[in-house]
Coordinates of C-alpha atoms in Angstrom, one line a residue:
X1 CA 0.3 0.4 -0.2
X2 CA 1.2 3.7 -1.1
X3 CA 1.4 6.0 1.4
X4 CA -1.3 8.0 -0.5
X5 CA -3.8 5.0 0.0
X6 CA -2.9 4.9 3.0
X7 CA -3.5 8.0 3.7
X8 CA -7.3 7.6 2.5
X9 CA -8.0 4.5 4.2
X10 CA -6.7 5.9 7.4
X11 CA -9.7 8.5 7.2
X12 CA -12.0 6.0 5.9
X13 CA -11.0 4.0 9.3
X14 CA -11.7 7.1 11.2
X15 CA -14.4 7.9 9.9
X16 CA -16.2 4.4 9.8
X17 CA -16.4 4.0 13.9
X18 CA -16.4 8.0 14.8
X19 CA -16.8 9.6 17.0
X20 CA -15.0 6.6 19.0
X21 CA -11.3 6.7 18.7
X22 CA -8.9 4.6 17.6
X23 CA -5.5 4.0 19.0
X24 CA -2.3 4.9 17.4
X25 CA -1.0 1.2 18.0
X26 CA -4.0 -0.3 16.7
X27 CA -3.8 1.8 13.5
X28 CA -0.2 0.7 13.2
X29 CA -0.9 -3.0 13.4
X30 CA -4.0 -2.2 10.9
X31 CA -2.1 -1.1 8.4
X32 CA 1.9 -3.1 8.5
X33 CA 3.6 0.1 10.0
X34 CA 4.9 1.2 13.0
X35 CA 3.0 3.9 15.3
X36 CA 5.3 6.8 14.7
X37 CA 4.6 6.4 11.3
X38 CA 0.8 6.3 12.2
X39 CA 1.5 9.7 13.9
X40 CA 3.0 10.9 10.8
X41 CA 0.5 10.3 8.6
X42 CA -1.9 11.7 11.0
X43 CA 0.0 15.0 11.1
X44 CA 0.2 15.3 7.3
X45 CA -3.8 14.8 7.4
X46 CA -4.1 17.5 10.3
X47 CA -2.2 19.9 8.1
X48 CA -3.9 19.4 5.0
X49 CA -7.2 20.5 6.6
X50 CA -9.1 16.9 7.8
X51 CA -10.3 17.5 11.5
X52 CA -9.0 14.5 13.0
X53 CA -8.1 15.7 16.7
X54 CA -6.8 13.2 20.0
X55 CA -8.6 11.9 22.8
X56 CA -6.0 11.6 25.6
X57 CA -6.1 8.4 28.1
X58 CA -5.9 4.5 27.6
X59 CA -9.1 4.6 25.6
X60 CA -8.2 7.3 23.6
X61 CA -6.8 7.5 20.3
X62 CA -7.6 9.4 17.0
X63 CA -11.2 10.8 16.3
X64 CA -12.9 12.4 12.9
X65 CA -15.4 14.0 12.5
X66 CA -18.3 11.2 11.2
X67 CA -19.8 14.4 9.2
X68 CA -16.6 14.8 7.0
X69 CA -15.9 13.4 3.6
X70 CA -12.6 14.2 2.1
X71 CA -12.0 13.7 -1.7
X72 CA -10.2 10.9 -2.8
X73 CA -6.3 11.3 -2.2
X74 CA -5.7 9.5 -6.0
X75 CA -6.9 6.5 -7.7
X76 CA -6.2 3.0 -9.3
X77 CA -4.8 2.5 -12.5
X78 CA -8.2 0.8 -13.5
X79 CA -10.3 3.4 -11.6
X80 CA -8.9 6.3 -13.7
X81 CA -8.7 4.3 -16.9
X82 CA -12.5 3.5 -16.4
X83 CA -12.8 7.0 -15.5
X84 CA -11.2 8.2 -18.7
X85 CA -13.6 5.9 -20.8
X86 CA -17.1 6.5 -19.4
X87 CA -16.5 10.7 -19.7
X88 CA -14.9 9.9 -22.8
X89 CA -18.0 8.3 -23.9
X90 CA -20.1 11.5 -23.2
X91 CA -18.1 13.9 -26.0
X92 CA -20.7 14.2 -28.1
X93 CA -23.8 14.3 -25.2
X94 CA -25.6 17.9 -23.5
X95 CA -23.2 16.6 -20.5
X96 CA -19.6 16.8 -22.3
X97 CA -18.4 20.4 -20.8
X98 CA -18.9 18.4 -17.5
X99 CA -17.3 15.7 -18.2
X100 CA -14.5 17.4 -19.5
X101 CA -14.4 19.1 -16.8
X102 CA -14.7 16.0 -14.6
X103 CA -11.8 14.5 -16.3
X104 CA -9.5 17.5 -15.7
X105 CA -10.3 16.6 -11.9
X106 CA -9.3 13.1 -11.9
X107 CA -6.1 14.3 -14.1
X108 CA -5.1 16.8 -11.2
X109 CA -5.8 13.7 -8.9
X110 CA -4.4 11.2 -10.6
X111 CA 0.1 10.3 -9.4
X112 CA 2.2 10.9 -12.3
X113 CA 3.2 7.4 -12.4
X114 CA 0.0 6.2 -12.3
X115 CA -1.2 8.7 -15.0
X116 CA 1.1 7.7 -17.5
X117 CA 0.4 4.5 -17.2
X118 CA -3.6 5.0 -17.3
X119 CA -3.0 7.4 -20.5
X120 CA -0.5 4.4 -22.6
X121 CA -3.3 2.2 -21.9
X122 CA -6.1 4.9 -22.8
X123 CA -4.6 4.2 -26.4
X124 CA -5.7 1.3 -26.9
X125 CA -9.2 1.9 -26.2
X126 CA -11.6 3.4 -29.0
X127 CA -15.5 4.2 -29.2
X128 CA -16.9 3.6 -32.5
X129 CA -19.8 5.4 -33.2
X130 CA -21.7 7.2 -35.9
X131 CA -20.1 10.6 -37.1
X132 CA -22.5 13.2 -36.8
X133 CA -22.4 16.8 -37.6
X134 CA -24.6 18.1 -35.1
X135 CA -24.2 17.4 -31.7
X136 CA -27.1 17.6 -28.1
X137 CA -27.2 21.6 -27.2
X138 CA -25.9 21.6 -24.0
X139 CA -28.5 23.4 -22.8
X140 CA -30.8 20.3 -22.2
X141 CA -28.4 19.1 -19.4
X142 CA -29.0 22.9 -17.9
X143 CA -32.5 22.0 -18.4
X144 CA -32.6 18.7 -16.9
X145 CA -31.0 20.2 -13.4
X146 CA -32.8 23.4 -13.4
X147 CA -36.5 22.2 -14.6
X148 CA -37.1 25.0 -17.1
X149 CA -39.4 24.5 -19.9
X150 CA -37.2 24.3 -23.1
X151 CA -37.9 25.7 -26.7
X152 CA -36.7 23.8 -29.2
X153 CA -36.2 23.1 -33.0
X154 CA -36.5 20.0 -34.1
X155 CA -36.3 17.9 -36.9
X156 CA -37.8 14.8 -37.6
X157 CA -36.8 11.6 -39.9
X158 CA -38.1 13.6 -42.8
X159 CA -36.4 16.7 -42.5
X160 CA -39.5 18.4 -41.3
X161 CA -38.5 21.3 -38.8
X162 CA -41.1 21.8 -35.7
X163 CA -41.0 24.5 -33.0
X164 CA -41.6 23.0 -29.6
X165 CA -42.0 23.8 -25.8
X166 CA -41.2 20.6 -23.8
X167 CA -40.9 20.0 -20.1
X168 CA -37.5 17.8 -19.8
X169 CA -37.9 15.0 -17.9
X170 CA -34.6 12.6 -18.4
X171 CA -32.5 10.9 -20.8
X172 CA -31.9 7.2 -22.7
X173 CA -28.9 6.6 -23.8
X174 CA -28.7 3.8 -26.9
X175 CA -24.9 3.4 -28.8
X176 CA -23.8 7.2 -29.5
X177 CA -27.5 8.5 -29.8
X178 CA -28.9 10.8 -26.8
X179 CA -32.8 10.8 -26.5
X180 CA -34.2 13.5 -24.5
X181 CA -37.3 12.5 -22.7
X182 CA -39.5 15.4 -22.5
X183 CA -43.5 16.2 -21.9
X184 CA -43.9 17.8 -25.6
X185 CA -46.7 20.5 -25.1
X186 CA -47.3 20.6 -29.4
X187 CA -48.3 16.9 -29.4
X188 CA -49.8 16.9 -25.8
X189 CA -47.8 13.7 -24.3
X190 CA -44.4 12.0 -23.7
X191 CA -42.5 12.1 -26.5
X192 CA -38.0 11.4 -27.0
X193 CA -36.1 13.6 -29.0
X194 CA -33.4 12.7 -30.3
X195 CA -30.0 14.5 -29.3
X196 CA -28.8 15.4 -32.8
X197 CA -32.0 16.4 -34.7
X198 CA -32.4 18.8 -31.7
X199 CA -30.5 22.3 -33.4
X200 CA -31.4 24.6 -31.3
X201 CA -33.1 24.9 -27.9
X202 CA -33.7 27.9 -25.4
X203 CA -34.5 27.9 -21.5
X204 CA -37.4 29.7 -20.8
X205 CA -38.5 31.7 -17.5
X206 CA -41.2 28.7 -16.8
X207 CA -40.5 25.9 -14.4
X208 CA -43.7 23.9 -14.3
X209 CA -43.5 21.1 -10.9
X210 CA -41.5 18.2 -12.3
X211 CA -43.6 15.0 -13.4
X212 CA -42.8 12.0 -12.4
X213 CA -40.8 9.3 -14.8
X214 CA -40.8 5.7 -14.4
X215 CA -39.2 2.6 -16.6
X216 CA -42.4 1.9 -17.5
X217 CA -44.0 5.4 -18.8
X218 CA -40.7 5.2 -21.2
X219 CA -42.8 1.9 -23.1
X220 CA -38.8 0.4 -24.0
X221 CA -40.4 -2.8 -26.1
X222 CA -36.8 -3.8 -27.3
X223 CA -33.8 -4.0 -25.4
X224 CA -32.6 -3.7 -21.9
X225 CA -33.0 -0.3 -19.5
X226 CA -30.7 0.3 -17.0
X227 CA -30.1 2.6 -14.6
X228 CA -26.9 5.0 -13.7
X229 CA -26.1 5.9 -10.0
X230 CA -23.9 6.7 -7.3
X231 CA -23.0 2.6 -7.6
X232 CA -25.0 1.9 -4.3
X233 CA -28.2 1.3 -6.0
X234 CA -28.6 -2.3 -8.9
X235 CA -28.3 -0.6 -11.9

């Protein structure tokens, strides 16, 4: 275990038992280092702003505020590669700018050795998709978050363009295609709008109550519909 990994694991261990303390001897045995090393690690974390304090006495030790969250101190090569692949797949999505920003953060917290190895492996991975001249407007991502009504210009499969007011409800992704799921006021019903067929999207001031959306509402008759999330729930 590297020191970076140990620092992160140390914080996680203290948070898991908080507000109870862990002694430096107990932590040293767990991580296979000396008590002096644990003391140096704790000092480094404290200097970095992590709220760790010492409880005196025989039953004392180091304590951590259980509400404290610590940004990852580094990714493994496999983790960084998975992040690069996932974020790279969003390059033509409404979330492409946020994905690019997130990727810069992944790079920033990955040490040079792992980053170089990850970058080398990434050159062997390619994402195959159809070339499209139009990308989904980024306003779609903002509207999903804010809940504002969108005025969109949408071209159907025959190239006929209509102007519509829609209430964004979600997205469905199939291959390289992103579909905005929205309540269409023109059709008075739930519709799926392919992102590359939306030429413009303007956020309006109106913010109606958010409509519920379930997998059953989508009426998908083929394929497997999977959810995305924090990883705590089933996908």
